[in-house]
Short mmCIF file of C-alpha atoms and ligand atoms in Angstrom, two decimals:
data_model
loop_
_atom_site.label_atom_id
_atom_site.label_comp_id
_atom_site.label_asym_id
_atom_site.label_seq_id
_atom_site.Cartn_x
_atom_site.Cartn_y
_atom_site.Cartn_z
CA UNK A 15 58.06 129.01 127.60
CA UNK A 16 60.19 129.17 124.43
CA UNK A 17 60.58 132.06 121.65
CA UNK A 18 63.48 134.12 119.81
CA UNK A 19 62.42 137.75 119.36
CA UNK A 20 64.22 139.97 116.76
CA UNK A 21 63.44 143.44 115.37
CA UNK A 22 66.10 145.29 114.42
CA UNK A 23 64.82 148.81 113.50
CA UNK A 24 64.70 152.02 115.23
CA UNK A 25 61.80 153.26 114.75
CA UNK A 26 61.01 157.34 115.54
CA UNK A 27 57.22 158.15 115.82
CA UNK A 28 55.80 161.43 115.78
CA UNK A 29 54.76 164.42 113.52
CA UNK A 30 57.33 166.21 111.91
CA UNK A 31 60.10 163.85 113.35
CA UNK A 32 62.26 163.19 110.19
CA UNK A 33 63.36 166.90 110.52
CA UNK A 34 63.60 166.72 114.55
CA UNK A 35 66.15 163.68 114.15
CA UNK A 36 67.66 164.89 110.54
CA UNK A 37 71.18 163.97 111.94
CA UNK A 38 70.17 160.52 112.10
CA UNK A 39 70.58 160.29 108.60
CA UNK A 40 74.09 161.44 108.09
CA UNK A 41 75.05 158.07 110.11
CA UNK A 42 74.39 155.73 107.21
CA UNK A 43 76.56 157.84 104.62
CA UNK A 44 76.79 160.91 102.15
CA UNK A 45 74.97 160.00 99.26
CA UNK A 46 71.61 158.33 99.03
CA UNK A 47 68.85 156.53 96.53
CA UNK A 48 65.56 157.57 97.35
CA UNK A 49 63.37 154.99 96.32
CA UNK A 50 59.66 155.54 95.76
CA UNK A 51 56.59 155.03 93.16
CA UNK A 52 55.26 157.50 90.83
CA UNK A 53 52.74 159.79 93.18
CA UNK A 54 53.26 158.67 97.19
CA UNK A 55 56.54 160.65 97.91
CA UNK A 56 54.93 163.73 96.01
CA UNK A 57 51.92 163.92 97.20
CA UNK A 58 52.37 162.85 101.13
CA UNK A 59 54.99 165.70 100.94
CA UNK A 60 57.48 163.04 102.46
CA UNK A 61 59.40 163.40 99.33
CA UNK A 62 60.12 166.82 99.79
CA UNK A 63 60.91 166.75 103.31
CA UNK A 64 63.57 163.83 102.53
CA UNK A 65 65.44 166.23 100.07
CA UNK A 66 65.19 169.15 102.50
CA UNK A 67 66.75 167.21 104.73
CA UNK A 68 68.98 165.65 102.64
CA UNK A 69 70.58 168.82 101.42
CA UNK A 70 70.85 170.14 104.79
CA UNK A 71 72.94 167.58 105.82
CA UNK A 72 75.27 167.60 103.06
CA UNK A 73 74.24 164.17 102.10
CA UNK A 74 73.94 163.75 98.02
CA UNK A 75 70.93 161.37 96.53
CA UNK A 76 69.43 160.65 93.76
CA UNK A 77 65.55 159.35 93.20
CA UNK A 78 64.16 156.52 91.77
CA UNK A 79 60.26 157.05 91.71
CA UNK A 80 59.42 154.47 89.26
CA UNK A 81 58.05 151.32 91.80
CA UNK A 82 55.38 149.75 90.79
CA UNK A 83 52.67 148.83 92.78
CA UNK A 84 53.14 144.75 93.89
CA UNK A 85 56.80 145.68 92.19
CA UNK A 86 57.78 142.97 90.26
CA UNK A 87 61.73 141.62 90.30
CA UNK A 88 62.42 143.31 86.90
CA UNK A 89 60.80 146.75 88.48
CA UNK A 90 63.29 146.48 91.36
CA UNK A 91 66.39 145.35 89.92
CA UNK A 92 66.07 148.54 87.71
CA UNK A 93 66.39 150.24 90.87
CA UNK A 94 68.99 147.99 92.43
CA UNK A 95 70.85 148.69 89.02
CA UNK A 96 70.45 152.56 89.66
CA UNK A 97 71.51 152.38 93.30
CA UNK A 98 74.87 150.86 91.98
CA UNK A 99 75.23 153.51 89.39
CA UNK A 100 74.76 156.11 91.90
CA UNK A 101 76.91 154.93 94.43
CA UNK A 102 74.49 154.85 96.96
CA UNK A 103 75.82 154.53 100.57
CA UNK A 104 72.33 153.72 101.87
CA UNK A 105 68.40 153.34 100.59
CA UNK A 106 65.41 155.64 101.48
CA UNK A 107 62.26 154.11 100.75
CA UNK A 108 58.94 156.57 100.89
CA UNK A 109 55.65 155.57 99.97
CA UNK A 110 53.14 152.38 100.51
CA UNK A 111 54.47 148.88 101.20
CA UNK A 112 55.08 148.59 97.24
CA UNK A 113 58.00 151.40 97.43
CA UNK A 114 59.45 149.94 100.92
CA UNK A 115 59.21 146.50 99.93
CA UNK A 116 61.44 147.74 96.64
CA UNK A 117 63.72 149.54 98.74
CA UNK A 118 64.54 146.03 100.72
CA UNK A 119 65.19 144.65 97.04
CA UNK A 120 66.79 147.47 95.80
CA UNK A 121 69.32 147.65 98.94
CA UNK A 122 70.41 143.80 98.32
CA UNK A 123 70.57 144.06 94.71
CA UNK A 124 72.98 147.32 94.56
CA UNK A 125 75.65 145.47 96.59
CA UNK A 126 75.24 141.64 95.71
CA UNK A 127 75.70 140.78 91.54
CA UNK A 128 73.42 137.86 91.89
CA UNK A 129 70.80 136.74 89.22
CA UNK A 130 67.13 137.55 89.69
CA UNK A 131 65.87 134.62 90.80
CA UNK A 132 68.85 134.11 93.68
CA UNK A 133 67.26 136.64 95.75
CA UNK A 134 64.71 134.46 96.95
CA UNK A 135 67.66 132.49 98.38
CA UNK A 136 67.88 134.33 100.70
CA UNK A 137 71.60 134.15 101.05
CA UNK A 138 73.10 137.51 99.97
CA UNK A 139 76.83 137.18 99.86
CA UNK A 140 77.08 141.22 100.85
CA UNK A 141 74.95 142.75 103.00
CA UNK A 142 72.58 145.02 101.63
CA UNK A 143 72.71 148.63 102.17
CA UNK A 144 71.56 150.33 104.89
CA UNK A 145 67.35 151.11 104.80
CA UNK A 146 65.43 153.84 106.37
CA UNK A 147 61.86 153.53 105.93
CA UNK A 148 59.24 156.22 105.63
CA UNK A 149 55.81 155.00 105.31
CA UNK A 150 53.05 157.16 103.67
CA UNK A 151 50.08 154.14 104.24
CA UNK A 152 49.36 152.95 107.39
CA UNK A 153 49.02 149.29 106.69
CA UNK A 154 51.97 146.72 105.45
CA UNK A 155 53.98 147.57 108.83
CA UNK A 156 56.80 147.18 105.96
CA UNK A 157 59.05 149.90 107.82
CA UNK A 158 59.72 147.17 111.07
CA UNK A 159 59.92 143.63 109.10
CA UNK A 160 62.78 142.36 107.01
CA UNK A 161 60.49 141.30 104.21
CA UNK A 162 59.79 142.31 100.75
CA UNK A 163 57.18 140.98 98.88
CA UNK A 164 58.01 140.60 94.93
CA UNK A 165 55.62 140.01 92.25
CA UNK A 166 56.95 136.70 90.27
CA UNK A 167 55.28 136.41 86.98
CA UNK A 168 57.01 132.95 86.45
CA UNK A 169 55.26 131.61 89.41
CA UNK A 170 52.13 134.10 88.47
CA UNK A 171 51.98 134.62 92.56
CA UNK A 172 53.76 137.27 95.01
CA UNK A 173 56.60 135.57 97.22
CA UNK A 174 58.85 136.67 99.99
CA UNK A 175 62.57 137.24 99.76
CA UNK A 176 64.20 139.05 103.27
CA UNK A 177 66.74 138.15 106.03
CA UNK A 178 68.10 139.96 109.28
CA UNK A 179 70.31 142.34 107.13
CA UNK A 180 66.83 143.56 105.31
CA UNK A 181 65.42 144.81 108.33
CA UNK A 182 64.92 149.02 107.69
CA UNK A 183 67.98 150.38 110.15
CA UNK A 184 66.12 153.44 110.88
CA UNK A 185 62.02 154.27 110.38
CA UNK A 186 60.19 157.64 110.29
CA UNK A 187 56.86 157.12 111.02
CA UNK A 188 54.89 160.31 110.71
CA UNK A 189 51.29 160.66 110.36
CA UNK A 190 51.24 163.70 108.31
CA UNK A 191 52.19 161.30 105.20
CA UNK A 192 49.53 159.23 105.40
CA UNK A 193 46.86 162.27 105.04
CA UNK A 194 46.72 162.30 101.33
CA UNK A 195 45.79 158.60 100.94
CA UNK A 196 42.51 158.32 99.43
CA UNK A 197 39.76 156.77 101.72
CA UNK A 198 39.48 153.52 99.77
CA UNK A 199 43.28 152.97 100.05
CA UNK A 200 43.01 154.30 103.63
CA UNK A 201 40.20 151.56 104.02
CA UNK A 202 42.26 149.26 102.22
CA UNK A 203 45.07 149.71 104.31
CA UNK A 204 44.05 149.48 107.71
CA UNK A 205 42.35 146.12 106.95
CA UNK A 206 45.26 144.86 105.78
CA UNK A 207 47.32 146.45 108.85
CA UNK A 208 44.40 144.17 110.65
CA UNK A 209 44.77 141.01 108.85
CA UNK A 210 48.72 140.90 109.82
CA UNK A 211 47.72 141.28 113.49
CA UNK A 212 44.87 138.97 113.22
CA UNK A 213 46.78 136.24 111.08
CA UNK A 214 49.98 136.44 113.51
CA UNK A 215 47.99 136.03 116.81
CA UNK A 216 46.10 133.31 115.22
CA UNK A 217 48.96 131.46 113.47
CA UNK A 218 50.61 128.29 115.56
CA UNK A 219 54.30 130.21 115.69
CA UNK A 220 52.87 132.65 117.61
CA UNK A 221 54.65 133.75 120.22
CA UNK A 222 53.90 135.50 123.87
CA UNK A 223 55.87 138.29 122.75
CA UNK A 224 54.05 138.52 118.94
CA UNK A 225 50.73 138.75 121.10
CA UNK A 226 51.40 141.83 122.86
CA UNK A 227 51.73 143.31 119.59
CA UNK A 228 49.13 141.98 118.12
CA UNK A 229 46.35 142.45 120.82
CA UNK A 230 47.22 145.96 121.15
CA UNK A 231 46.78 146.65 116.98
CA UNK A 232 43.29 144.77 117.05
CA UNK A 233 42.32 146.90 119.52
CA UNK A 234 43.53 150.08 118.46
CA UNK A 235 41.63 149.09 114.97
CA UNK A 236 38.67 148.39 116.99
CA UNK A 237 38.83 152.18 118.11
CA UNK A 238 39.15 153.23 114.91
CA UNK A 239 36.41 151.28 113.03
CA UNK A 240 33.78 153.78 113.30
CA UNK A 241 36.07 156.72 112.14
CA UNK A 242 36.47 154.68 109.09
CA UNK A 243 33.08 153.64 108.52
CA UNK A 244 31.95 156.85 108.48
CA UNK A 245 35.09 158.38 106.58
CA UNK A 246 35.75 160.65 109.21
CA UNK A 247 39.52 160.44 109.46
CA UNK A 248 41.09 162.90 111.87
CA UNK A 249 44.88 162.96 112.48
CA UNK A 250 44.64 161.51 115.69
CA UNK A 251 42.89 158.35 113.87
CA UNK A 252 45.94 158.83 111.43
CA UNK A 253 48.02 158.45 113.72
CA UNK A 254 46.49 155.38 115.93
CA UNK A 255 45.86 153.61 112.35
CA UNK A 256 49.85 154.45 111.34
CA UNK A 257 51.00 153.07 114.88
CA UNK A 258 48.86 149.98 115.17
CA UNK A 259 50.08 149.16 111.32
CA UNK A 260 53.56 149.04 112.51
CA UNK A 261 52.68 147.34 115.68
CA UNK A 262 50.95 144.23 113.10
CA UNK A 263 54.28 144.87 111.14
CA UNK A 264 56.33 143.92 114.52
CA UNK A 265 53.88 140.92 114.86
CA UNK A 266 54.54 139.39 111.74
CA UNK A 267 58.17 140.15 111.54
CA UNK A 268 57.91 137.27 113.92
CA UNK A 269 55.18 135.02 112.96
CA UNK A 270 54.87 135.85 109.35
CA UNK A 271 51.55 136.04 107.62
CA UNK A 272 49.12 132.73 106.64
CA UNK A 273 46.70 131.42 104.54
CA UNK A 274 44.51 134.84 104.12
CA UNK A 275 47.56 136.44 102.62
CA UNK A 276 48.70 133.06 100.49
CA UNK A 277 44.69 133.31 99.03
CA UNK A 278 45.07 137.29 98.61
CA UNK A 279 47.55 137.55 96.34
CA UNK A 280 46.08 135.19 94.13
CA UNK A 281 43.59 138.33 94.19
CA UNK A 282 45.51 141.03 93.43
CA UNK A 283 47.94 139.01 90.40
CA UNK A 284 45.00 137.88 88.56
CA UNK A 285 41.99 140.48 89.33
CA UNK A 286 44.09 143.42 90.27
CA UNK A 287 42.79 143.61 93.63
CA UNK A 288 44.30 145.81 96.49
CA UNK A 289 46.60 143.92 98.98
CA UNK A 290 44.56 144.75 102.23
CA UNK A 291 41.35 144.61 100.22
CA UNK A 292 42.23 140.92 98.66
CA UNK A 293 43.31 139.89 102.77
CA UNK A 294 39.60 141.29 103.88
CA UNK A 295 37.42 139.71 101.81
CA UNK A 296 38.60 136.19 102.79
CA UNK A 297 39.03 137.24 107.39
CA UNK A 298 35.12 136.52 108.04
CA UNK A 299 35.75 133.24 106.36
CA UNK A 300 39.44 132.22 107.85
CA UNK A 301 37.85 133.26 111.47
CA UNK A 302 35.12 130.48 111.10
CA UNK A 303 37.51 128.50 109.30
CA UNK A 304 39.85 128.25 112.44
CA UNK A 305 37.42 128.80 115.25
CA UNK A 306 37.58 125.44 116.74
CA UNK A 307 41.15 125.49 117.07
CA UNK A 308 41.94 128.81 118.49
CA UNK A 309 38.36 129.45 120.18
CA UNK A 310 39.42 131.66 122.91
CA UNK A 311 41.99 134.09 121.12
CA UNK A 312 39.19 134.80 118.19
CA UNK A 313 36.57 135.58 120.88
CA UNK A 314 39.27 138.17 122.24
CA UNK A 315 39.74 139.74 119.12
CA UNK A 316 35.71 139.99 118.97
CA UNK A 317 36.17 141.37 122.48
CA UNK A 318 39.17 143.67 121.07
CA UNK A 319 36.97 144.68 118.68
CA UNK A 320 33.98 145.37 120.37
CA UNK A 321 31.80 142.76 117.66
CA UNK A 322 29.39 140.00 118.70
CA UNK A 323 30.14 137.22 116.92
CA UNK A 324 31.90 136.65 113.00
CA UNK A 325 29.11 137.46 111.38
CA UNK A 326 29.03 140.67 112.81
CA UNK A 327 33.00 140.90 111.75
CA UNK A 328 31.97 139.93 108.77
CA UNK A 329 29.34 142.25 108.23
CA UNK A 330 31.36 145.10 109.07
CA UNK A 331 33.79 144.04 106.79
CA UNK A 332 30.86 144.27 103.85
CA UNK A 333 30.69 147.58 105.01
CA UNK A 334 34.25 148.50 104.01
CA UNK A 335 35.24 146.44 101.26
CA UNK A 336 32.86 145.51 98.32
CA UNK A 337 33.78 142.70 96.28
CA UNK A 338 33.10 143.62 92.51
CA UNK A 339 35.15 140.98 90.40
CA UNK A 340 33.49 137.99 89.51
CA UNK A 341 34.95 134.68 90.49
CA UNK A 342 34.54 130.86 89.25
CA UNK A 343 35.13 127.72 90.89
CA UNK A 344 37.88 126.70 88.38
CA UNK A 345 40.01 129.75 89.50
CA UNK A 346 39.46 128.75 93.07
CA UNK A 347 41.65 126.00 92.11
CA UNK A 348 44.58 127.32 90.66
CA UNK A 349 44.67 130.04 93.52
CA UNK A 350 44.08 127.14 95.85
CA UNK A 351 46.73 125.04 94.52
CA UNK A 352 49.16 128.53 94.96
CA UNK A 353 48.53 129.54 98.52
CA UNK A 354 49.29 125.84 99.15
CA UNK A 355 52.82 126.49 97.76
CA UNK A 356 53.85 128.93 99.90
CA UNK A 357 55.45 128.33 103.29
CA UNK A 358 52.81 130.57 105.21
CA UNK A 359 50.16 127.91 104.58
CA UNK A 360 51.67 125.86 107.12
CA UNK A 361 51.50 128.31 109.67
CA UNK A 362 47.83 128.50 109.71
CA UNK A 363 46.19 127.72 112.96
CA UNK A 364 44.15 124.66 111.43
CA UNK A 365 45.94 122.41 109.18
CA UNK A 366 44.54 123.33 105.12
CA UNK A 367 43.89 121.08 102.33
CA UNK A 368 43.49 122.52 98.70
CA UNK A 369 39.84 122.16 98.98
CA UNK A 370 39.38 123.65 102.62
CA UNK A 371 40.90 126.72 100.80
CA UNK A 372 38.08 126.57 97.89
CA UNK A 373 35.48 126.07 100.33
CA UNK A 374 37.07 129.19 102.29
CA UNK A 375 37.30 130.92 98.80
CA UNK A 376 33.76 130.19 97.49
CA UNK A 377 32.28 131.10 100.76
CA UNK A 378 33.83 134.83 101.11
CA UNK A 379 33.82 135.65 97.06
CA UNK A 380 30.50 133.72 95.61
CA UNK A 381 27.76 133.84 98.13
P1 LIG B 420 50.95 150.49 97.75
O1 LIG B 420 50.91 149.53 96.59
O2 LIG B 420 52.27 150.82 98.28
O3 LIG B 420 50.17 151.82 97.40
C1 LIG B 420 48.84 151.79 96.92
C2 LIG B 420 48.51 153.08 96.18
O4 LIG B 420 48.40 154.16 97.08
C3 LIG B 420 49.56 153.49 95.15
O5 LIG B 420 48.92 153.98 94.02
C4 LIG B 420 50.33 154.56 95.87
O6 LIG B 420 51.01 155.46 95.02
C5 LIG B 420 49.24 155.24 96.65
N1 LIG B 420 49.69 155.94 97.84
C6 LIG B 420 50.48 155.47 98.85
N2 LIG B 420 50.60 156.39 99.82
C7 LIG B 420 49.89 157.49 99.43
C8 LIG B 420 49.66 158.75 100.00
N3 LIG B 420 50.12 159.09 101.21
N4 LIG B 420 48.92 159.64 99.29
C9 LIG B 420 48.41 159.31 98.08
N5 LIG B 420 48.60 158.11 97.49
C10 LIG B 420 49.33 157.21 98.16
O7 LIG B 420 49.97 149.89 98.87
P2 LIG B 420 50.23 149.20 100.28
O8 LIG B 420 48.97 148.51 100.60
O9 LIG B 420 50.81 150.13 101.25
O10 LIG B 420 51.34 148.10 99.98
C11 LIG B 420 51.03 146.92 99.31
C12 LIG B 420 52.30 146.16 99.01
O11 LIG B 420 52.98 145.86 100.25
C13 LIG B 420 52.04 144.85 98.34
O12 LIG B 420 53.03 144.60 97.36
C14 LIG B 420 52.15 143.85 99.47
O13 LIG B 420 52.45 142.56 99.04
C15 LIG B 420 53.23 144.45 100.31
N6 LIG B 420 53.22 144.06 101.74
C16 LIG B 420 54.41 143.95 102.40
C17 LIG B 420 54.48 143.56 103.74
C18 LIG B 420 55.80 143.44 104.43
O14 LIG B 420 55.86 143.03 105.59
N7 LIG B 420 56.88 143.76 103.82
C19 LIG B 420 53.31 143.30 104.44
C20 LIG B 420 52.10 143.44 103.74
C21 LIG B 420 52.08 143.83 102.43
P3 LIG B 420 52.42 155.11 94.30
O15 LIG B 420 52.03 154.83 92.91
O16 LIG B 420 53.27 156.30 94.42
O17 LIG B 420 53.06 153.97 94.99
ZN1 LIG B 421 49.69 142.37 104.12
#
């Protein structure tokens, strides 16, 4: 048995536990950037709490609430710029996996006077700030990996930039934040929360400890599924969907992600599509895809999940996610030709060609 194992956030789970561990904060310095998009810090009330906080510690900040969603690398070195201004000592990031994968920019930016396109380097000659990470969605598992995930409108695709130093130092995970999501990004999330545990147990770097991880999200997904079928959320499903996010976060801060995500954000750059919702829409596909390679973990994750077969994944996934772009076979092959550029694709259980991944593409999105 071989594997390296690294996570290197502390990570405090529970409702109303920014406030029970507010002195946690003070360790990382006395003035903060709060970094977050234009309505998730308002309206989980995570905002708000942060600055309560914040004041009661003595600890200065200032906000940048102006991430985009899929923040692009002009979006966050306008907050990288304003971290520097400010004098930041560390980064909060609140919100979806848009506003924590900015704070991870935003952190390495405000220390390191590199050019846009170095951060994908991945070699940052100061380390970036410190980043706590408060989650209002319950799907990217952002708050426990080191990566950020830029929108690069040279490349007209997403890519990953991240390194040990971009792991979050400190998460707040509570549920609470993730109660004014609406159901469709709730939906949106969770699937995507699913493809990261699905993709990492399937990929070929996974590892024994990745597994535990990512059994135990599939199945605490499968005991949600009905809840969010029937759009009846409770806090206690909050919270199981907020802790089985991170726990797919934990499994791909080791494996990384693979060719669902490389296909998915061809998705959301061209046809606007949600993250999650992009990654679902191709699983029932990728499963059958990959079957013959990895036979007996899929059947587990039907067993995890308490489906028959794929097509009874799949048709569950119809349930939650309806496709209503329209798609040609021409596009199929530029998006093809992208997910084949990024490193993820080799991590894919069964080795892809460009056309296995327009056969996987015309399969989930035309028929
Ligand atoms: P998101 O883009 O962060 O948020 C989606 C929408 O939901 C936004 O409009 C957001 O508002 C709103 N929202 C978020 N929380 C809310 C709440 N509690 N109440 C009301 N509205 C809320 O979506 P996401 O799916 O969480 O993140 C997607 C991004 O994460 C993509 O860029 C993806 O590539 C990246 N990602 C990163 C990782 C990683 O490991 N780092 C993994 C997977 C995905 P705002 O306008 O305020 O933001
Ligand atoms: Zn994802």
């Amino acid at each position: 048995m071989k594997y390296n194992f690294l996570l290197k956030t502390k990570v405090i789970f529970g409702t109303r536990c920014m406030a029970e561990n507010k002195s946690e904060l003070k360790k990382f310095g006395n003035r903060a950037l709060i970094v977050t998009g234009k309505t998730s810090g308002k309206q989980s009330g995570a905002l708000d709490d942060t600055i309560e906080v914040l004041k009661d510690q003595g600890i200065g900040y200032a906000v940048f609430d102006k991430v985009l969603n899929n923040p692009t690398l002009e979006n966050v070195f306008d907050g990288g710029q304003m971290a520097a201004e400010t004098k930041a000592d560390f980064i909060i990031g609140i919100g979806g996996g848009s506003p924590l994968d900015a704070s991870k920019a935003v952190a390495a930016i405000a220390v390191n006077n590199i050019k846009p396109l170095d951060l994908f380097n991945n070699v940052l000659p100061n380390k970036p700030l410190p980043i706590v990470a408060i989650p209002t969605t319950a799907g990217t598992g952002s708050e426990v990996t080191a990566v950020s995930i830029i929108t690069r409108h040279d490349l007209q695709t997403k890519m990953s930039f991240g390194n040990e130093d971009t792991f979050p130092v400190l998460a707040f995970l509570d549920a609470r934040y993730t109660e004014s999501m609406p159901y469709e990004v709730t939906v949106n999330t969770a699937v995507d929360a699913l493809s990261h545990a699905v993709e990492g147990y399937l990929s070929n770097v996974s590892t024994p400890v990745s597994d535990v991880f990512a059994v135990e999200s599939i199945r605490l997904f499968g005991d949600c599924l009905s809840a969010l079928l029937e759009n009846r959320i409770d806090y206690a499903t909050r919270e199981k969907l907020l802790h089985m996010s991170m726990l797919g976060g934990m499994t791909v801060a080791q494996t990384g992600t693979t060719i669902v995500h490389g296909m998915g954000y061809s998705l959301t750059y061209f046809k606007d599509i949600p993250h999650g919702k992009a990654n679902g829409l191709f699983m029932r596909e990728y499963l059958k895809f990959n079957y013959d390679v990895v036979k007996e973990k899929t059947e587990n994750i039907l067993r995890l999940l308490k489906l028959k077969d794929i097509d009874e994944f799949g048709r569950v996934m119809d349930k939650l996610l309806v496709n209503d772009k329209q798609f040609n076979e021409e596009e199929f092959k530029l998006y093809a030709s992208l997910a084949m550029k990024q490193k993820s694709a080799k991590k894919n259980a069964k080795s892809v060609t460009d056309a296995d991944l327009v056969e996987i593409m015309k399969r989930s999105l035309l028929q």
